[in-house]
Amino acid sequence: MVMHIALDRSLGHASPEGYWYDQDQHEWVVVLKGAARLRFEDETVEMRPGDFVNIPAHKKHRVEWTTPDEPTVWLAVFYIT
């Protein structure tokens, strides 16, 4: 298994209009602080601290919103099985 780990901070962030992530790797992401809303083609997921999602490779997704008044801190693990 190949992995890459990232710690990201967002403040009032949203993906650019019409932009979708479409990654070659799977991504497991957990919100450590703040809040976020992720949009997939078929659903929207609200995330608070402790919430996590596992995003399969090539599942299109985008960040709809993160908290504007405090940083949203994410831990993301990108992996290939």
PDB file of C-alpha atoms in Angstrom, residues 3-81:
ATOM      1  CA  MET A   3       0.184   6.405   1.310  1.00  0.00           C
ATOM      2  CA  HIS A   4       0.519  10.169   1.528  1.00  0.00           C
ATOM      3  CA  ILE A   5      -0.661  12.045   4.639  1.00  0.00           C
ATOM      4  CA  ALA A   6      -1.631  15.733   4.645  1.00  0.00           C
ATOM      5  CA  LEU A   7      -2.762  18.147   7.341  1.00  0.00           C
ATOM      6  CA  ASP A   8      -4.719  21.039   5.808  1.00  0.00           C
ATOM      7  CA  ARG A   9      -6.336  24.188   7.180  1.00  0.00           C
ATOM      8  CA  SER A  10      -9.226  26.017   5.503  1.00  0.00           C
ATOM      9  CA  LEU A  11     -10.924  29.270   6.453  1.00  0.00           C
ATOM     10  CA  GLY A  12     -14.154  30.012   4.615  1.00  0.00           C
ATOM     11  CA  HIS A  13     -13.002  27.851   1.703  1.00  0.00           C
ATOM     12  CA  ALA A  14     -15.026  26.434  -1.181  1.00  0.00           C
ATOM     13  CA  SER A  15     -13.898  24.742  -4.380  1.00  0.00           C
ATOM     14  CA  PRO A  16     -14.072  27.039  -7.413  1.00  0.00           C
ATOM     15  CA  GLU A  17     -17.433  26.998  -9.167  1.00  0.00           C
ATOM     16  CA  GLY A  18     -17.694  23.948 -11.417  1.00  0.00           C
ATOM     17  CA  TYR A  19     -14.462  22.380 -10.114  1.00  0.00           C
ATOM     18  CA  TRP A  20     -14.534  18.727  -8.999  1.00  0.00           C
ATOM     19  CA  TYR A  21     -11.691  16.727  -7.480  1.00  0.00           C
ATOM     20  CA  ASP A  22     -11.211  13.466  -9.425  1.00  0.00           C
ATOM     21  CA  GLN A  23      -8.187  11.775  -7.888  1.00  0.00           C
ATOM     22  CA  ASP A  24      -6.261   8.640  -8.815  1.00  0.00           C
ATOM     23  CA  GLN A  25      -5.911   7.725  -5.116  1.00  0.00           C
ATOM     24  CA  HIS A  26      -8.468   6.842  -2.469  1.00  0.00           C
ATOM     25  CA  GLU A  27      -8.783   9.502   0.254  1.00  0.00           C
ATOM     26  CA  TRP A  28      -9.721   9.039   3.894  1.00  0.00           C
ATOM     27  CA  VAL A  29     -10.353  12.430   5.526  1.00  0.00           C
ATOM     28  CA  VAL A  30     -11.351  13.443   9.062  1.00  0.00           C
ATOM     29  CA  VAL A  31     -12.250  16.900  10.377  1.00  0.00           C
ATOM     30  CA  LEU A  32     -10.237  17.692  13.517  1.00  0.00           C
ATOM     31  CA  LYS A  33     -11.543  21.237  14.119  1.00  0.00           C
ATOM     32  CA  GLY A  34     -14.189  23.480  12.561  1.00  0.00           C
ATOM     33  CA  ALA A  35     -16.801  22.212  10.111  1.00  0.00           C
ATOM     34  CA  ALA A  36     -17.187  21.525   6.409  1.00  0.00           C
ATOM     35  CA  ARG A  37     -19.653  20.490   3.757  1.00  0.00           C
ATOM     36  CA  LEU A  38     -18.498  18.112   1.024  1.00  0.00           C
ATOM     37  CA  ARG A  39     -20.492  17.640  -2.147  1.00  0.00           C
ATOM     38  CA  PHE A  40     -20.468  14.455  -4.192  1.00  0.00           C
ATOM     39  CA  GLU A  41     -22.374  13.987  -7.436  1.00  0.00           C
ATOM     40  CA  ASP A  42     -25.097  12.065  -5.582  1.00  0.00           C
ATOM     41  CA  GLU A  43     -25.044  13.475  -2.012  1.00  0.00           C
ATOM     42  CA  THR A  44     -23.857  16.185   0.363  1.00  0.00           C
ATOM     43  CA  VAL A  45     -22.043  15.397   3.610  1.00  0.00           C
ATOM     44  CA  GLU A  46     -21.877  17.759   6.609  1.00  0.00           C
ATOM     45  CA  MET A  47     -18.751  17.233   8.702  1.00  0.00           C
ATOM     46  CA  ARG A  48     -17.893  18.267  12.270  1.00  0.00           C
ATOM     47  CA  PRO A  49     -14.886  17.321  14.432  1.00  0.00           C
ATOM     48  CA  GLY A  50     -14.485  13.546  14.518  1.00  0.00           C
ATOM     49  CA  ASP A  51     -16.523  12.958  11.341  1.00  0.00           C
ATOM     50  CA  PHE A  52     -14.716  11.153   8.555  1.00  0.00           C
ATOM     51  CA  VAL A  53     -15.335   9.903   5.033  1.00  0.00           C
ATOM     52  CA  ASN A  54     -13.544   7.452   2.812  1.00  0.00           C
ATOM     53  CA  ILE A  55     -13.601   8.688  -0.783  1.00  0.00           C
ATOM     54  CA  PRO A  56     -12.869   6.037  -3.419  1.00  0.00           C
ATOM     55  CA  ALA A  57     -10.498   6.915  -6.250  1.00  0.00           C
ATOM     56  CA  HIS A  58     -12.246   8.820  -9.064  1.00  0.00           C
ATOM     57  CA  LYS A  59     -15.347   9.613  -6.978  1.00  0.00           C
ATOM     58  CA  LYS A  60     -15.899  13.228  -7.943  1.00  0.00           C
ATOM     59  CA  HIS A  61     -16.205  15.599  -4.984  1.00  0.00           C
ATOM     60  CA  ARG A  62     -15.801  19.235  -4.026  1.00  0.00           C
ATOM     61  CA  VAL A  63     -15.672  21.388  -0.904  1.00  0.00           C
ATOM     62  CA  GLU A  64     -18.915  23.353  -0.709  1.00  0.00           C
ATOM     63  CA  TRP A  65     -18.115  25.256   2.490  1.00  0.00           C
ATOM     64  CA  THR A  66     -15.866  25.479   5.550  1.00  0.00           C
ATOM     65  CA  THR A  67     -16.414  27.580   8.658  1.00  0.00           C
ATOM     66  CA  PRO A  68     -15.608  31.239   7.983  1.00  0.00           C
ATOM     67  CA  ASP A  69     -14.972  32.245  11.613  1.00  0.00           C
ATOM     68  CA  GLU A  70     -12.427  29.571  12.613  1.00  0.00           C
ATOM     69  CA  PRO A  71     -10.041  27.343  10.669  1.00  0.00           C
ATOM     70  CA  THR A  72     -11.264  23.949   9.608  1.00  0.00           C
ATOM     71  CA  VAL A  73      -8.450  21.468  10.178  1.00  0.00           C
ATOM     72  CA  TRP A  74      -8.471  18.282   8.100  1.00  0.00           C
ATOM     73  CA  LEU A  75      -6.285  15.189   8.245  1.00  0.00           C
ATOM     74  CA  ALA A  76      -6.257  13.445   4.879  1.00  0.00           C
ATOM     75  CA  VAL A  77      -4.706  10.091   4.021  1.00  0.00           C
ATOM     76  CA  PHE A  78      -4.341   9.419   0.292  1.00  0.00           C
ATOM     77  CA  TYR A  79      -3.707   5.770  -0.541  1.00  0.00           C
ATOM     78  CA  ILE A  80      -3.529   3.198  -3.312  1.00  0.00           C
ATOM     79  CA  THR A  81      -4.378  -0.431  -2.616  1.00  0.00           C
TER      80      THR A  81
END
